[in-house]
Short mmCIF file of C-alpha atoms and ligand atoms in Angstrom, two decimals:
data_model
loop_
_atom_site.label_atom_id
_atom_site.label_comp_id
_atom_site.label_asym_id
_atom_site.label_seq_id
_atom_site.Cartn_x
_atom_site.Cartn_y
_atom_site.Cartn_z
CA MET A 1114 -50.36 -41.77 -59.96
CA PRO A 1115 -47.94 -39.50 -61.92
CA PRO A 1116 -44.23 -40.46 -61.65
CA GLY A 1117 -43.35 -37.20 -59.92
CA GLU A 1118 -45.80 -37.97 -57.17
CA PHE A 1119 -44.35 -41.42 -56.55
CA ALA A 1120 -40.80 -40.04 -56.35
CA LEU A 1121 -41.98 -37.36 -53.94
CA ILE A 1122 -43.61 -39.86 -51.58
CA ASP A 1123 -40.69 -42.26 -51.81
CA ARG A 1124 -38.11 -39.58 -51.13
CA TRP A 1125 -39.72 -37.53 -48.41
CA PHE A 1126 -42.33 -39.66 -46.66
CA ARG A 1127 -41.33 -43.32 -46.96
CA PRO A 1128 -38.34 -42.77 -44.62
CA LEU A 1129 -40.83 -41.77 -41.90
CA ASP A 1130 -42.95 -44.91 -42.04
CA GLY A 1131 -41.44 -46.72 -39.09
CA ARG A 1132 -39.13 -49.11 -40.88
CA ALA A 1133 -36.14 -46.78 -41.03
CA GLY A 1134 -35.11 -46.87 -37.39
CA GLN A 1135 -38.31 -45.53 -35.89
CA GLY A 1136 -38.68 -48.88 -34.15
CA ARG A 1137 -42.34 -49.65 -34.69
CA PRO A 1138 -42.66 -53.40 -35.22
CA ASP A 1139 -46.44 -52.86 -35.16
CA VAL A 1140 -46.15 -51.39 -38.70
CA VAL A 1141 -46.57 -54.64 -40.65
CA LEU A 1142 -46.72 -52.78 -43.99
CA GLY A 1143 -46.07 -49.03 -44.26
CA ILE A 1144 -46.01 -46.68 -47.25
CA GLY A 1145 -46.07 -48.19 -50.74
CA ASP A 1146 -49.10 -50.47 -51.02
CA ASP A 1147 -52.75 -49.52 -51.36
CA ALA A 1148 -53.07 -49.29 -47.57
CA ALA A 1149 -50.99 -49.83 -44.47
CA LEU A 1150 -51.22 -52.94 -42.30
CA LEU A 1151 -51.00 -52.21 -38.58
CA GLN A 1152 -51.01 -54.44 -35.51
CA PRO A 1153 -52.81 -52.73 -32.59
CA PRO A 1154 -51.76 -53.95 -29.13
CA ALA A 1155 -54.13 -56.54 -27.66
CA GLY A 1156 -56.67 -55.23 -25.20
CA GLN A 1157 -56.14 -51.50 -25.85
CA TRP A 1158 -58.64 -49.04 -27.24
CA LEU A 1159 -57.72 -47.39 -30.55
CA VAL A 1160 -57.92 -43.57 -30.37
CA ALA A 1161 -58.37 -41.72 -33.69
CA ALA A 1162 -58.28 -38.00 -34.51
CA LEU A 1163 -57.90 -35.83 -37.62
CA ASP A 1164 -57.24 -32.12 -38.04
CA THR A 1165 -56.79 -30.06 -41.20
CA LEU A 1166 -54.65 -26.94 -41.67
CA VAL A 1167 -55.34 -24.60 -44.61
CA GLU A 1168 -52.83 -21.97 -45.72
CA GLY A 1169 -54.13 -18.47 -45.07
CA ARG A 1170 -56.62 -19.76 -42.52
CA HIS A 1171 -54.62 -21.76 -39.98
CA PHE A 1172 -51.19 -20.30 -40.75
CA PRO A 1173 -50.01 -17.22 -42.65
CA PRO A 1174 -49.26 -17.61 -46.37
CA GLY A 1175 -45.56 -18.22 -46.91
CA SER A 1176 -44.97 -19.72 -43.44
CA GLU A 1177 -41.78 -21.68 -42.98
CA PRO A 1178 -42.39 -25.21 -44.30
CA ARG A 1179 -40.60 -26.74 -41.29
CA SER A 1180 -43.11 -25.07 -39.00
CA ILE A 1181 -46.04 -26.18 -41.19
CA GLY A 1182 -44.85 -29.80 -40.98
CA HIS A 1183 -44.42 -29.57 -37.23
CA ARG A 1184 -47.82 -27.95 -36.64
CA ALA A 1185 -49.71 -30.33 -38.94
CA LEU A 1186 -48.67 -33.20 -36.68
CA ALA A 1187 -48.56 -31.28 -33.38
CA VAL A 1188 -52.20 -30.16 -33.48
CA ASN A 1189 -53.21 -33.78 -33.96
CA LEU A 1190 -50.92 -35.17 -31.26
CA SER A 1191 -52.48 -32.56 -28.98
CA ASP A 1192 -55.88 -34.20 -29.50
CA LEU A 1193 -54.41 -37.55 -28.46
CA ALA A 1194 -52.74 -35.91 -25.45
CA ALA A 1195 -56.12 -34.51 -24.43
CA MET A 1196 -57.53 -38.06 -24.49
CA GLY A 1197 -54.66 -39.44 -22.40
CA ALA A 1198 -53.58 -41.58 -25.36
CA THR A 1199 -50.17 -42.83 -26.49
CA PRO A 1200 -49.65 -41.95 -30.17
CA ALA A 1201 -48.51 -44.60 -32.65
CA TRP A 1202 -49.33 -43.91 -36.29
CA ALA A 1203 -50.18 -40.99 -38.57
CA LEU A 1204 -51.54 -40.55 -42.10
CA LEU A 1205 -50.99 -37.41 -44.15
CA GLY A 1206 -53.33 -35.93 -46.75
CA LEU A 1207 -51.14 -33.39 -48.54
CA THR A 1208 -52.50 -30.94 -51.11
CA LEU A 1209 -49.78 -28.70 -52.48
CA PRO A 1210 -49.54 -26.20 -55.33
CA ALA A 1211 -46.18 -27.42 -56.68
CA ASN A 1212 -43.60 -30.14 -56.09
CA THR A 1213 -40.77 -28.01 -54.71
CA ASP A 1214 -37.88 -30.03 -53.29
CA ASP A 1215 -36.70 -27.38 -50.82
CA TRP A 1216 -40.18 -26.89 -49.45
CA LEU A 1217 -40.84 -30.63 -49.13
CA GLN A 1218 -37.50 -31.31 -47.47
CA ALA A 1219 -38.12 -28.71 -44.76
CA PHE A 1220 -41.77 -29.79 -44.36
CA ALA A 1221 -40.80 -33.45 -43.97
CA GLU A 1222 -38.06 -32.49 -41.48
CA GLY A 1223 -40.52 -30.53 -39.35
CA LEU A 1224 -43.05 -33.33 -39.35
CA GLY A 1225 -40.46 -36.11 -39.09
CA THR A 1226 -38.55 -34.58 -36.16
CA LEU A 1227 -41.69 -34.28 -34.05
CA ALA A 1228 -42.85 -37.75 -35.13
CA ALA A 1229 -39.53 -39.30 -34.13
CA ARG A 1230 -39.56 -37.54 -30.76
CA HIS A 1231 -42.87 -39.23 -29.93
CA GLY A 1232 -42.22 -42.55 -31.68
CA VAL A 1233 -44.90 -41.93 -34.34
CA ALA A 1234 -44.69 -43.67 -37.73
CA LEU A 1235 -46.13 -42.03 -40.87
CA VAL A 1236 -47.80 -45.06 -42.42
CA GLY A 1237 -49.66 -43.60 -45.39
CA GLY A 1238 -51.57 -40.76 -46.90
CA ASP A 1239 -52.55 -39.13 -50.13
CA THR A 1240 -50.90 -36.45 -52.27
CA THR A 1241 -52.73 -34.12 -54.64
CA GLY A 1242 -52.20 -30.78 -56.33
CA GLY A 1243 -54.10 -27.68 -55.20
CA PRO A 1244 -54.09 -24.89 -52.61
CA LEU A 1245 -51.78 -25.78 -49.71
CA THR A 1246 -53.77 -27.94 -47.25
CA LEU A 1247 -52.57 -30.49 -44.71
CA SER A 1248 -54.83 -33.15 -43.23
CA VAL A 1249 -53.26 -35.44 -40.68
CA GLN A 1250 -54.93 -38.40 -39.05
CA VAL A 1251 -53.34 -39.80 -35.91
CA LEU A 1252 -53.98 -43.13 -34.24
CA GLY A 1253 -52.98 -44.11 -30.74
CA PHE A 1254 -53.94 -46.29 -27.80
CA VAL A 1255 -55.40 -46.02 -24.34
CA PRO A 1256 -56.17 -48.77 -21.82
CA PRO A 1257 -59.94 -49.47 -21.73
CA GLY A 1258 -61.79 -46.96 -19.56
CA LEU A 1259 -58.75 -44.72 -18.92
CA ALA A 1260 -59.33 -42.18 -21.70
CA LEU A 1261 -59.67 -38.54 -20.59
CA ARG A 1262 -63.03 -37.25 -21.78
CA ARG A 1263 -64.71 -33.87 -21.72
CA ASP A 1264 -67.78 -35.09 -19.91
CA GLY A 1265 -66.38 -36.34 -16.59
CA GLY A 1266 -66.21 -33.04 -14.64
CA ARG A 1267 -68.31 -32.49 -11.49
CA PRO A 1268 -69.40 -29.29 -9.70
CA GLY A 1269 -66.58 -28.18 -7.39
CA ASP A 1270 -63.81 -29.71 -9.52
CA LEU A 1271 -60.82 -27.40 -9.99
CA VAL A 1272 -60.23 -26.12 -13.53
CA CYS A 1273 -56.53 -26.21 -14.43
CA VAL A 1274 -54.44 -25.29 -17.46
CA SER A 1275 -50.93 -26.25 -18.51
CA GLY A 1276 -48.14 -23.93 -19.63
CA GLN A 1277 -48.82 -20.44 -20.93
CA PRO A 1278 -51.95 -20.09 -23.06
CA GLY A 1279 -52.04 -16.93 -25.20
CA GLU A 1280 -48.40 -16.82 -26.21
CA ALA A 1281 -49.15 -18.49 -29.54
CA ALA A 1282 -51.85 -15.94 -30.41
CA LEU A 1283 -49.46 -13.08 -29.71
CA GLY A 1284 -46.77 -14.91 -31.67
CA LEU A 1285 -49.11 -15.17 -34.66
CA ARG A 1286 -49.85 -11.48 -34.36
CA LEU A 1287 -46.12 -10.75 -34.40
CA LEU A 1288 -45.64 -12.97 -37.45
CA GLN A 1289 -48.37 -11.12 -39.31
CA HIS A 1290 -48.17 -7.58 -37.99
CA GLU A 1291 -44.86 -7.13 -36.19
CA ALA A 1292 -45.42 -3.39 -35.90
CA THR A 1293 -48.62 -3.64 -33.84
CA LEU A 1294 -46.86 -5.23 -30.86
CA SER A 1295 -43.26 -4.18 -31.25
CA GLY A 1296 -43.48 -1.26 -28.82
CA ALA A 1297 -41.86 -3.14 -25.97
CA GLY A 1298 -40.25 -6.39 -24.93
CA THR A 1299 -36.90 -7.76 -26.02
CA ALA A 1300 -36.14 -9.44 -29.34
CA ALA A 1301 -35.76 -12.72 -27.41
CA GLN A 1302 -39.23 -12.33 -25.90
CA ARG A 1303 -40.79 -11.68 -29.32
CA GLN A 1304 -38.95 -14.72 -30.65
CA GLN A 1305 -40.31 -16.82 -27.74
CA LEU A 1306 -43.88 -15.83 -28.68
CA ARG A 1307 -43.39 -16.50 -32.40
CA ARG A 1308 -41.92 -19.91 -31.68
CA ARG A 1309 -44.93 -20.83 -29.55
CA PHE A 1310 -47.11 -20.37 -32.65
CA GLU A 1311 -44.69 -22.04 -35.06
CA TYR A 1312 -43.65 -24.98 -32.88
CA PRO A 1313 -46.34 -25.84 -30.32
CA GLU A 1314 -45.42 -28.79 -28.08
CA PRO A 1315 -48.23 -31.31 -27.69
CA ARG A 1316 -48.62 -32.12 -23.95
CA LEU A 1317 -48.42 -35.89 -24.34
CA ALA A 1318 -46.57 -36.52 -21.05
CA LEU A 1319 -49.21 -34.51 -19.20
CA GLY A 1320 -52.03 -36.45 -20.86
CA LEU A 1321 -50.47 -39.71 -19.65
CA ALA A 1322 -49.91 -38.35 -16.13
CA LEU A 1323 -53.57 -37.27 -15.95
CA ARG A 1324 -54.95 -40.77 -16.66
CA GLY A 1325 -57.02 -41.84 -13.69
CA VAL A 1326 -56.40 -38.43 -12.05
CA ALA A 1327 -58.23 -35.73 -14.07
CA SER A 1328 -62.03 -35.93 -14.16
CA ALA A 1329 -62.17 -34.29 -17.63
CA CYS A 1330 -59.76 -32.85 -20.20
CA ILE A 1331 -59.74 -30.83 -23.46
CA ASP A 1332 -56.93 -29.32 -25.49
CA VAL A 1333 -56.90 -25.55 -25.95
CA SER A 1334 -57.13 -24.87 -29.67
CA ASP A 1335 -59.93 -22.28 -29.88
CA GLY A 1336 -59.05 -20.19 -26.82
CA LEU A 1337 -58.95 -21.05 -23.12
CA ALA A 1338 -62.34 -19.54 -22.20
CA ALA A 1339 -64.14 -21.22 -25.11
CA ASP A 1340 -62.52 -24.61 -24.59
CA ALA A 1341 -63.03 -24.56 -20.81
CA ALA A 1342 -66.67 -23.69 -21.52
CA LYS A 1343 -66.93 -26.68 -23.88
CA LEU A 1344 -65.59 -28.96 -21.14
CA ALA A 1345 -68.01 -27.48 -18.58
CA ARG A 1346 -71.00 -27.90 -20.95
CA ALA A 1347 -70.03 -31.48 -21.81
CA SER A 1348 -69.83 -32.21 -18.06
CA GLY A 1349 -73.27 -30.64 -17.46
CA CYS A 1350 -71.74 -27.87 -15.33
CA GLY A 1351 -71.18 -24.12 -15.31
CA LEU A 1352 -67.80 -22.49 -14.88
CA GLU A 1353 -66.18 -19.79 -12.77
CA LEU A 1354 -62.75 -18.53 -13.79
CA LYS A 1355 -60.67 -16.09 -11.73
CA ALA A 1356 -58.77 -13.44 -13.69
CA GLU A 1357 -56.10 -13.15 -10.94
CA ALA A 1358 -55.35 -16.88 -11.24
CA LEU A 1359 -54.65 -16.83 -14.99
CA PRO A 1360 -50.97 -17.38 -15.84
CA LEU A 1361 -49.32 -14.44 -17.58
CA SER A 1362 -45.71 -14.75 -18.72
CA ALA A 1363 -43.29 -11.85 -18.54
CA ALA A 1364 -42.85 -12.08 -22.31
CA MET A 1365 -46.59 -11.63 -22.92
CA GLY A 1366 -46.89 -8.72 -20.50
CA ASP A 1367 -43.77 -6.96 -21.78
CA VAL A 1368 -44.52 -7.36 -25.49
CA ALA A 1369 -48.29 -6.79 -25.52
CA GLY A 1370 -49.13 -4.98 -22.27
CA ARG A 1371 -51.25 -6.51 -19.52
CA ALA A 1372 -54.72 -5.88 -20.98
CA VAL A 1373 -54.00 -7.31 -24.46
CA ALA A 1374 -52.02 -10.17 -22.91
CA LEU A 1375 -54.95 -11.16 -20.66
CA GLN A 1376 -57.28 -11.15 -23.65
CA ALA A 1377 -54.83 -13.43 -25.45
CA VAL A 1378 -54.71 -15.82 -22.45
CA LEU A 1379 -58.51 -16.18 -22.54
CA GLY A 1380 -59.24 -15.90 -26.25
CA GLY A 1381 -56.12 -16.69 -28.25
CA GLY A 1382 -56.15 -20.03 -30.04
CA ASP A 1383 -53.32 -22.22 -31.26
CA ASP A 1384 -51.80 -22.90 -27.83
CA TYR A 1385 -52.42 -26.64 -27.63
CA GLU A 1386 -52.15 -26.57 -23.88
CA LEU A 1387 -54.40 -28.92 -21.88
CA CYS A 1388 -57.31 -27.65 -19.81
CA PHE A 1389 -58.44 -30.26 -17.28
CA THR A 1390 -60.50 -30.66 -14.13
CA LEU A 1391 -59.40 -32.19 -10.86
CA PRO A 1392 -61.43 -33.24 -7.83
CA PRO A 1393 -60.43 -30.70 -5.12
CA ALA A 1394 -59.00 -33.42 -2.87
CA ARG A 1395 -56.31 -34.06 -5.50
CA GLU A 1396 -54.97 -30.49 -5.55
CA PRO A 1397 -51.85 -31.51 -3.56
CA GLU A 1398 -50.89 -33.80 -6.48
CA LEU A 1399 -50.48 -30.85 -8.88
CA ALA A 1400 -46.80 -30.28 -8.11
CA THR A 1401 -45.98 -33.93 -8.85
CA LEU A 1402 -48.07 -33.84 -12.03
CA ALA A 1403 -46.26 -30.69 -13.19
CA ALA A 1404 -42.90 -32.36 -12.60
CA GLN A 1405 -44.00 -35.48 -14.50
CA ALA A 1406 -45.33 -33.38 -17.38
CA GLY A 1407 -42.39 -30.95 -17.47
CA CYS A 1408 -44.63 -27.86 -17.56
CA ALA A 1409 -46.31 -25.42 -15.21
CA LEU A 1410 -49.88 -26.13 -14.10
CA SER A 1411 -52.24 -23.39 -12.90
CA VAL A 1412 -55.57 -23.68 -11.10
CA ILE A 1413 -57.72 -21.02 -12.79
CA GLY A 1414 -61.21 -21.65 -11.43
CA GLN A 1415 -63.79 -24.32 -10.79
CA LEU A 1416 -66.83 -26.09 -12.24
CA THR A 1417 -70.17 -25.07 -10.76
CA ALA A 1418 -73.61 -26.66 -10.42
CA ASP A 1419 -75.05 -23.34 -11.66
CA PRO A 1420 -74.82 -23.56 -15.48
CA ALA A 1421 -73.62 -19.94 -15.93
CA LEU A 1422 -70.16 -19.15 -17.36
CA ARG A 1423 -68.41 -16.50 -15.26
CA LEU A 1424 -65.10 -14.67 -15.26
CA LEU A 1425 -64.45 -12.82 -11.99
CA GLU A 1426 -61.87 -10.10 -11.48
CA GLN A 1427 -61.54 -9.11 -7.83
CA GLY A 1428 -64.94 -10.72 -7.32
CA LYS A 1429 -66.58 -8.65 -10.09
CA PRO A 1430 -68.03 -10.27 -13.23
CA ARG A 1431 -66.17 -9.53 -16.47
CA SER A 1432 -66.96 -10.51 -20.05
CA ALA A 1433 -64.93 -13.31 -21.63
CA PRO A 1434 -64.76 -14.86 -25.14
CA TRP A 1435 -66.81 -17.95 -24.23
CA GLN A 1436 -67.94 -18.45 -27.83
CA GLY A 1437 -64.45 -19.02 -29.16
CA PHE A 1438 -64.43 -15.49 -30.46
CA ASP A 1439 -60.94 -15.01 -31.82
CA HIS A 1440 -59.68 -11.62 -30.75
CA PHE A 1441 -57.33 -11.51 -33.72
CA ALA A 1442 -59.79 -12.91 -36.27
CA ALA A 1443 -59.99 -9.66 -38.24
CA GLU A 1444 -56.26 -9.82 -38.76
CA ARG A 1445 -56.21 -13.32 -40.15
CA SER A 1446 -55.93 -13.53 -43.89
CA GLU A 1447 -59.17 -15.38 -44.49
P1 LIG B 516 -53.22 -45.35 -54.48
O1 LIG B 516 -53.39 -44.64 -55.78
O2 LIG B 516 -53.12 -46.84 -54.57
O3 LIG B 516 -54.14 -44.89 -53.41
P2 LIG B 516 -51.24 -43.49 -53.71
O4 LIG B 516 -50.52 -42.99 -54.88
O5 LIG B 516 -52.33 -42.62 -53.18
O6 LIG B 516 -51.75 -44.95 -54.01
O7 LIG B 516 -50.21 -43.77 -52.55
C1 LIG B 516 -49.16 -44.70 -52.69
C2 LIG B 516 -48.60 -44.97 -51.31
O8 LIG B 516 -48.03 -43.78 -50.81
C3 LIG B 516 -49.63 -45.43 -50.30
O9 LIG B 516 -49.00 -46.31 -49.39
C4 LIG B 516 -50.01 -44.15 -49.60
O10 LIG B 516 -50.48 -44.41 -48.29
C5 LIG B 516 -48.67 -43.41 -49.60
N1 LIG B 516 -48.82 -41.95 -49.59
C6 LIG B 516 -49.34 -41.15 -50.56
N2 LIG B 516 -49.26 -39.86 -50.22
C7 LIG B 516 -48.67 -39.82 -49.00
C8 LIG B 516 -48.32 -38.78 -48.10
N3 LIG B 516 -48.55 -37.48 -48.38
N4 LIG B 516 -47.75 -39.12 -46.93
C9 LIG B 516 -47.54 -40.40 -46.62
N5 LIG B 516 -47.82 -41.43 -47.42
C10 LIG B 516 -48.39 -41.15 -48.59
MG1 LIG B 517 -54.40 -43.27 -52.51
#
């Protein structure tokens, strides 16, 4: 390991490994040895997930390093939220073109602030030179049998979504092509959309509240229609979504117009909201769940015994991006 690499890890990442006030006595040995030593809680299941972000593919070239650090961890915590897990530890595979102190400081702040907020310790990783790529592995826990899976939905279950899907996709579009959407909406609204892409909030509190309540759950990373369809397929069901029931924020409507905004709700990725199913008898619990989770919850349709995927607008079938077609794909710098 070159000396510069050791100094980099020691300066920017070792402070995040749980010993420096992050209060994780389950980190027996953090950053600095060949591997970390971790003490999982007795009787819990270990939940593991890993997601990679590549510059130019998952975020625009030259993005703010603080946002990159936040998103690298947030997209992974979102996977744990979707499983109903409590996060504990993370590992970071960092490939970066140059050792730039300013960049690393902001990156570590973005990642470290989110980690601290959720009590996550960064216990190890790997650092190499190359095109900017972030791989984060997260580990967490769930009581045996209480994990939220994609395959537990039943025909008739209500399909629900948290927060406002689609804002992040419009935010990305603003970050890349401000002019294409800048016809309307206030500066504050455009800022709200950009921030939803740059700083998504993993719905960990919702995931916990849904344990033993939701029949199935998935996080929305590829677009609401595509991810709801994945959940339906995994549950052996079809799906019927109602266009009138989709949430649509004032910011989305004002900045993009209703038609583009609706397409973003259904097809825009990068939201990291949770899409889950609920036995119909539990619908009255939604208000309490929303309060526990600190976010809005919308019922947008239901699972069906018929395997078809349908979007209805005023009772009429409409097309929807069920395949994870990204409406803005042509504008990404791939
Ligand atoms: P080795 O060559 O023995 O694998 P490394 O140089 O890869 O050692 O890493 C030294 C220590 O620094 C290990 O504890 C490793 O987990 C940690 N580490 C390396 N890169 C990172 C990183 N990007 N984030 C967090 N910890 C890291
Ligand atoms: Mg190593």
